PDB file of C-alpha atoms in Angstrom:
ATOM      1  CA  MET R   1     141.744 151.806 132.259  1.00  0.00           C
ATOM      2  CA  GLU R   2     143.422 152.835 129.051  1.00  0.00           C
ATOM      3  CA  ASN R   3     142.637 156.128 127.314  1.00  0.00           C
ATOM      4  CA  GLN R   4     140.983 154.481 124.324  1.00  0.00           C
ATOM      5  CA  GLU R   5     138.662 152.419 126.540  1.00  0.00           C
ATOM      6  CA  LYS R   6     137.801 155.490 128.643  1.00  0.00           C
ATOM      7  CA  LEU R   7     136.813 157.409 125.524  1.00  0.00           C
ATOM      8  CA  LEU R   8     134.652 154.525 124.296  1.00  0.00           C
ATOM      9  CA  GLN R   9     132.859 154.251 127.637  1.00  0.00           C
ATOM     10  CA  VAL R  10     132.333 157.978 128.120  1.00  0.00           C
ATOM     11  CA  GLY R  11     131.260 158.396 124.487  1.00  0.00           C
ATOM     12  CA  LEU R  12     128.691 155.619 124.748  1.00  0.00           C
ATOM     13  CA  GLN R  13     127.389 156.928 128.069  1.00  0.00           C
ATOM     14  CA  PHE R  14     126.965 160.483 126.798  1.00  0.00           C
ATOM     15  CA  PHE R  15     125.591 159.462 123.387  1.00  0.00           C
ATOM     16  CA  SER R  16     123.060 157.151 125.014  1.00  0.00           C
ATOM     17  CA  GLU R  17     121.924 159.793 127.498  1.00  0.00           C
ATOM     18  CA  ARG R  18     121.473 162.696 125.094  1.00  0.00           C
ATOM     19  CA  GLY R  19     121.897 161.437 121.557  1.00  0.00           C
ATOM     20  CA  TYR R  20     124.911 161.533 119.304  1.00  0.00           C
ATOM     21  CA  ASP R  21     124.305 165.019 117.867  1.00  0.00           C
ATOM     22  CA  ALA R  22     123.834 166.654 121.280  1.00  0.00           C
ATOM     23  CA  VAL R  23     127.257 165.641 122.605  1.00  0.00           C
ATOM     24  CA  GLY R  24     130.429 167.586 121.893  1.00  0.00           C
ATOM     25  CA  ILE R  25     133.972 166.305 121.718  1.00  0.00           C
ATOM     26  CA  GLN R  26     135.132 168.676 124.451  1.00  0.00           C
ATOM     27  CA  GLU R  27     132.714 167.282 127.029  1.00  0.00           C
ATOM     28  CA  ILE R  28     133.752 163.711 126.152  1.00  0.00           C
ATOM     29  CA  VAL R  29     137.448 164.411 126.585  1.00  0.00           C
ATOM     30  CA  ASP R  30     136.847 166.443 129.747  1.00  0.00           C
ATOM     31  CA  ALA R  31     134.850 163.623 131.355  1.00  0.00           C
ATOM     32  CA  ALA R  32     137.456 161.059 130.297  1.00  0.00           C
ATOM     33  CA  GLU R  33     140.229 163.397 131.532  1.00  0.00           C
ATOM     34  CA  ILE R  34     141.964 163.103 128.185  1.00  0.00           C
ATOM     35  CA  THR R  35     142.968 165.693 125.601  1.00  0.00           C
ATOM     36  CA  LYS R  36     141.336 166.240 122.220  1.00  0.00           C
ATOM     37  CA  PRO R  37     144.497 165.165 120.384  1.00  0.00           C
ATOM     38  CA  THR R  38     144.252 161.810 122.169  1.00  0.00           C
ATOM     39  CA  LEU R  39     140.701 161.303 120.917  1.00  0.00           C
ATOM     40  CA  TYR R  40     141.786 162.283 117.408  1.00  0.00           C
ATOM     41  CA  HIS R  41     144.755 159.908 117.656  1.00  0.00           C
ATOM     42  CA  TYR R  42     142.546 156.915 118.439  1.00  0.00           C
ATOM     43  CA  PHE R  43     139.398 157.712 116.472  1.00  0.00           C
ATOM     44  CA  GLY R  44     140.092 160.593 114.075  1.00  0.00           C
ATOM     45  CA  SER R  45     136.838 162.356 114.938  1.00  0.00           C
ATOM     46  CA  LYS R  46     133.634 162.150 116.940  1.00  0.00           C
ATOM     47  CA  GLU R  47     132.180 160.110 114.083  1.00  0.00           C
ATOM     48  CA  GLY R  48     135.152 157.753 114.314  1.00  0.00           C
ATOM     49  CA  LEU R  49     134.436 157.321 118.024  1.00  0.00           C
ATOM     50  CA  LEU R  50     130.818 156.441 117.216  1.00  0.00           C
ATOM     51  CA  GLU R  51     131.940 154.026 114.531  1.00  0.00           C
ATOM     52  CA  SER R  52     134.241 152.279 117.040  1.00  0.00           C
ATOM     53  CA  ILE R  53     131.464 152.062 119.637  1.00  0.00           C
ATOM     54  CA  LEU R  54     129.129 150.473 117.104  1.00  0.00           C
ATOM     55  CA  SER R  55     131.746 148.138 115.682  1.00  0.00           C
ATOM     56  CA  SER R  56     132.971 146.776 118.993  1.00  0.00           C
ATOM     57  CA  ASN R  57     129.484 146.183 120.400  1.00  0.00           C
ATOM     58  CA  PHE R  58     127.982 144.761 117.227  1.00  0.00           C
ATOM     59  CA  SER R  59     130.926 142.401 116.812  1.00  0.00           C
ATOM     60  CA  THR R  60     129.899 140.867 120.143  1.00  0.00           C
ATOM     61  CA  LEU R  61     126.273 140.615 119.008  1.00  0.00           C
ATOM     62  CA  PHE R  62     127.146 139.084 115.638  1.00  0.00           C
ATOM     63  CA  GLU R  63     129.700 136.638 116.999  1.00  0.00           C
ATOM     64  CA  ARG R  64     126.973 134.704 118.813  1.00  0.00           C
ATOM     65  CA  LEU R  65     124.133 135.572 116.419  1.00  0.00           C
ATOM     66  CA  ASP R  66     126.020 133.950 113.547  1.00  0.00           C
ATOM     67  CA  GLN R  67     126.053 130.750 115.624  1.00  0.00           C
ATOM     68  CA  VAL R  68     122.423 130.703 116.770  1.00  0.00           C
ATOM     69  CA  ALA R  69     120.567 132.169 113.783  1.00  0.00           C
ATOM     70  CA  HIS R  70     120.435 128.998 111.756  1.00  0.00           C
ATOM     71  CA  TYR R  71     117.390 126.985 110.875  1.00  0.00           C
ATOM     72  CA  ASN R  72     117.842 123.602 112.506  1.00  0.00           C
ATOM     73  CA  GLY R  73     114.733 121.888 111.179  1.00  0.00           C
ATOM     74  CA  ASP R  74     112.518 123.356 113.896  1.00  0.00           C
ATOM     75  CA  VAL R  75     111.289 126.932 113.385  1.00  0.00           C
ATOM     76  CA  LYS R  76     110.242 127.362 117.012  1.00  0.00           C
ATOM     77  CA  THR R  77     113.603 126.296 118.439  1.00  0.00           C
ATOM     78  CA  SER R  78     115.508 128.386 115.902  1.00  0.00           C
ATOM     79  CA  LEU R  79     113.493 131.503 116.762  1.00  0.00           C
ATOM     80  CA  GLU R  80     113.788 130.828 120.496  1.00  0.00           C
ATOM     81  CA  ASN R  81     117.577 130.595 120.180  1.00  0.00           C
ATOM     82  CA  VAL R  82     117.739 133.916 118.343  1.00  0.00           C
ATOM     83  CA  THR R  83     115.355 135.629 120.748  1.00  0.00           C
ATOM     84  CA  ARG R  84     117.206 134.297 123.793  1.00  0.00           C
ATOM     85  CA  TRP R  85     120.492 135.703 122.461  1.00  0.00           C
ATOM     86  CA  TYR R  86     118.969 139.112 121.746  1.00  0.00           C
ATOM     87  CA  PHE R  87     117.383 139.247 125.186  1.00  0.00           C
ATOM     88  CA  ASP R  88     120.659 138.173 126.839  1.00  0.00           C
ATOM     89  CA  PHE R  89     122.676 140.662 124.808  1.00  0.00           C
ATOM     90  CA  ALA R  90     120.256 143.494 125.587  1.00  0.00           C
ATOM     91  CA  ARG R  91     120.436 142.721 129.307  1.00  0.00           C
ATOM     92  CA  GLN R  92     124.241 142.548 129.246  1.00  0.00           C
ATOM     93  CA  HIS R  93     124.674 145.654 127.066  1.00  0.00           C
ATOM     94  CA  ALA R  94     121.604 147.697 127.976  1.00  0.00           C
ATOM     95  CA  ILE R  95     123.158 151.127 127.470  1.00  0.00           C
ATOM     96  CA  PHE R  96     124.457 150.183 124.047  1.00  0.00           C
ATOM     97  CA  TYR R  97     121.263 148.423 123.008  1.00  0.00           C
ATOM     98  CA  ARG R  98     119.058 151.372 123.853  1.00  0.00           C
ATOM     99  CA  PHE R  99     121.473 153.699 122.057  1.00  0.00           C
ATOM    100  CA  GLN R 100     121.615 151.582 118.905  1.00  0.00           C
ATOM    101  CA  LEU R 101     117.814 151.558 118.758  1.00  0.00           C
ATOM    102  CA  ALA R 102     117.861 155.357 118.912  1.00  0.00           C
ATOM    103  CA  CYS R 103     120.444 155.456 116.100  1.00  0.00           C
ATOM    104  CA  TRP R 104     118.281 153.200 113.958  1.00  0.00           C
ATOM    105  CA  PHE R 105     115.402 155.651 114.235  1.00  0.00           C
ATOM    106  CA  ALA R 106     117.545 158.775 113.767  1.00  0.00           C
ATOM    107  CA  PRO R 107     116.967 160.949 110.672  1.00  0.00           C
ATOM    108  CA  PRO R 108     118.265 159.180 107.547  1.00  0.00           C
ATOM    109  CA  GLU R 109     120.710 162.003 106.775  1.00  0.00           C
ATOM    110  CA  SER R 110     122.305 161.873 110.243  1.00  0.00           C
ATOM    111  CA  ALA R 111     125.721 160.388 110.986  1.00  0.00           C
ATOM    112  CA  ALA R 112     124.149 158.078 113.582  1.00  0.00           C
ATOM    113  CA  PHE R 113     121.765 156.526 111.044  1.00  0.00           C
ATOM    114  CA  ARG R 114     124.354 156.361 108.284  1.00  0.00           C
ATOM    115  CA  LEU R 115     126.799 154.517 110.559  1.00  0.00           C
ATOM    116  CA  ILE R 116     124.261 152.092 112.015  1.00  0.00           C
ATOM    117  CA  LYS R 117     122.562 151.242 108.731  1.00  0.00           C
ATOM    118  CA  PRO R 118     125.032 148.484 107.716  1.00  0.00           C
ATOM    119  CA  TYR R 119     124.518 146.771 111.076  1.00  0.00           C
ATOM    120  CA  GLY R 120     120.758 146.829 110.623  1.00  0.00           C
ATOM    121  CA  GLN R 121     121.155 145.472 107.108  1.00  0.00           C
ATOM    122  CA  ARG R 122     123.387 142.667 108.377  1.00  0.00           C
ATOM    123  CA  GLN R 123     120.792 141.663 110.975  1.00  0.00           C
ATOM    124  CA  GLN R 124     118.100 141.697 108.282  1.00  0.00           C
ATOM    125  CA  THR R 125     120.251 139.477 106.050  1.00  0.00           C
ATOM    126  CA  ILE R 126     120.908 136.977 108.842  1.00  0.00           C
ATOM    127  CA  PHE R 127     117.204 136.748 109.650  1.00  0.00           C
ATOM    128  CA  GLU R 128     116.235 136.489 105.977  1.00  0.00           C
ATOM    129  CA  SER R 129     118.605 133.564 105.574  1.00  0.00           C
ATOM    130  CA  LEU R 130     117.001 131.785 108.522  1.00  0.00           C
ATOM    131  CA  PHE R 131     113.518 132.245 107.048  1.00  0.00           C
ATOM    132  CA  LEU R 132     114.634 131.233 103.541  1.00  0.00           C
ATOM    133  CA  ASP R 133     115.994 127.983 104.961  1.00  0.00           C
ATOM    134  CA  ALA R 134     112.812 127.372 106.961  1.00  0.00           C
ATOM    135  CA  ALA R 135     110.702 127.951 103.832  1.00  0.00           C
ATOM    136  CA  GLU R 136     112.215 124.798 102.340  1.00  0.00           C
ATOM    137  CA  ASP R 137     110.252 122.822 104.953  1.00  0.00           C
ATOM    138  CA  HIS R 138     107.278 125.184 105.205  1.00  0.00           C
ATOM    139  CA  GLY R 139     106.014 126.124 101.762  1.00  0.00           C
ATOM    140  CA  ASN R 140     103.567 128.706 103.080  1.00  0.00           C
ATOM    141  CA  MET R 141     106.573 130.813 104.143  1.00  0.00           C
ATOM    142  CA  ARG R 142     108.036 131.087 100.630  1.00  0.00           C
ATOM    143  CA  GLY R 143     108.537 134.593  99.306  1.00  0.00           C
ATOM    144  CA  ARG R 144     107.934 136.199 102.682  1.00  0.00           C
ATOM    145  CA  HIS R 145     111.438 136.032 104.139  1.00  0.00           C
ATOM    146  CA  GLN R 146     112.075 139.787 103.974  1.00  0.00           C
ATOM    147  CA  ARG R 147     108.857 140.662 105.787  1.00  0.00           C
ATOM    148  CA  TYR R 148     109.348 137.895 108.340  1.00  0.00           C
ATOM    149  CA  ALA R 149     112.908 139.022 109.040  1.00  0.00           C
ATOM    150  CA  ALA R 150     111.923 142.661 109.530  1.00  0.00           C
ATOM    151  CA  SER R 151     108.855 141.768 111.583  1.00  0.00           C
ATOM    152  CA  PHE R 152     110.647 139.319 113.838  1.00  0.00           C
ATOM    153  CA  LEU R 153     113.525 141.684 114.593  1.00  0.00           C
ATOM    154  CA  GLY R 154     110.986 144.463 115.158  1.00  0.00           C
ATOM    155  CA  LEU R 155     109.061 142.293 117.610  1.00  0.00           C
ATOM    156  CA  ILE R 156     112.248 141.414 119.508  1.00  0.00           C
ATOM    157  CA  ASN R 157     113.263 145.074 119.660  1.00  0.00           C
ATOM    158  CA  THR R 158     109.795 146.088 120.853  1.00  0.00           C
ATOM    159  CA  TYR R 159     109.971 143.700 123.790  1.00  0.00           C
ATOM    160  CA  ILE R 160     113.516 144.789 124.604  1.00  0.00           C
ATOM    161  CA  GLY R 161     112.362 148.415 124.514  1.00  0.00           C
ATOM    162  CA  LEU R 162     109.468 147.599 126.822  1.00  0.00           C
ATOM    163  CA  SER R 163     111.890 145.960 129.247  1.00  0.00           C
ATOM    164  CA  PHE R 164     114.040 149.106 129.271  1.00  0.00           C
ATOM    165  CA  SER R 165     110.935 151.062 130.269  1.00  0.00           C
ATOM    166  CA  ASP R 166     110.154 148.555 133.061  1.00  0.00           C
ATOM    167  CA  PHE R 167     106.947 147.344 131.409  1.00  0.00           C
ATOM    168  CA  LEU R 168     108.122 143.734 131.429  1.00  0.00           C
ATOM    169  CA  GLU R 169     111.063 141.498 132.273  1.00  0.00           C
ATOM    170  CA  LEU R 170     112.880 139.594 129.544  1.00  0.00           C
ATOM    171  CA  ASP R 171     112.348 136.155 131.044  1.00  0.00           C
ATOM    172  CA  GLU R 172     111.599 132.737 129.554  1.00  0.00           C
ATOM    173  CA  THR R 173     107.851 133.391 129.639  1.00  0.00           C
ATOM    174  CA  VAL R 174     108.209 136.563 127.569  1.00  0.00           C
ATOM    175  CA  LEU R 175     110.619 134.740 125.266  1.00  0.00           C
ATOM    176  CA  GLY R 176     108.131 131.912 124.715  1.00  0.00           C
ATOM    177  CA  ASN R 177     105.243 134.328 124.209  1.00  0.00           C
ATOM    178  CA  THR R 178     107.256 136.379 121.714  1.00  0.00           C
ATOM    179  CA  VAL R 179     108.061 133.353 119.566  1.00  0.00           C
ATOM    180  CA  HIS R 180     104.545 131.933 119.919  1.00  0.00           C
ATOM    181  CA  GLN R 181     102.955 135.235 118.889  1.00  0.00           C
ATOM    182  CA  PHE R 182     105.202 135.506 115.856  1.00  0.00           C
ATOM    183  CA  MET R 183     104.725 131.892 114.795  1.00  0.00           C
ATOM    184  CA  HIS R 184     100.971 132.180 115.090  1.00  0.00           C
ATOM    185  CA  GLY R 185     101.156 134.922 112.477  1.00  0.00           C
ATOM    186  CA  ILE R 186     103.449 133.140 110.028  1.00  0.00           C
ATOM    187  CA  PHE R 187     101.617 129.819 110.134  1.00  0.00           C
ATOM    188  CA  SER R 188      98.084 131.207 109.978  1.00  0.00           C
TER     189      SER R 188
END
């Protein structure tokens, strides 16, 4: 494994276990068996390491999300496609997903929140676009796209969080129930 990849893996592991602020550069480089100048060469700083961790993982999330998060004339199918991708991504990248949730709820003045904020905003924008398109066919949805986007992503993240705590398994039944529960609210 190359030095840069080792630093990314060790950084993510340590950040996810104890939080970004509780981890020092020295312990990262010691665990990766690399020197501080090597970390600085690749990332410039601990914050640069975090930025690279977020960027590389979110690029994977967005690559597929950009494909599936389109209204296709059927709200239920569109939401199922999005939910399925989030559930799959969370299962495949569990350490990262849990960590990014923690970053999202970090204090607003923290580096973790500041660096994750654009990724949260991008998700919100993608979801808003889906709901704006669906509102063309479903007039009762008009003007609610921001709330729907935030609520739907929040619902997905809640179920993913529950799966990380072994309260449920992210299977097709949970997927169907998630979408059904959400749709019941938007169409009532």
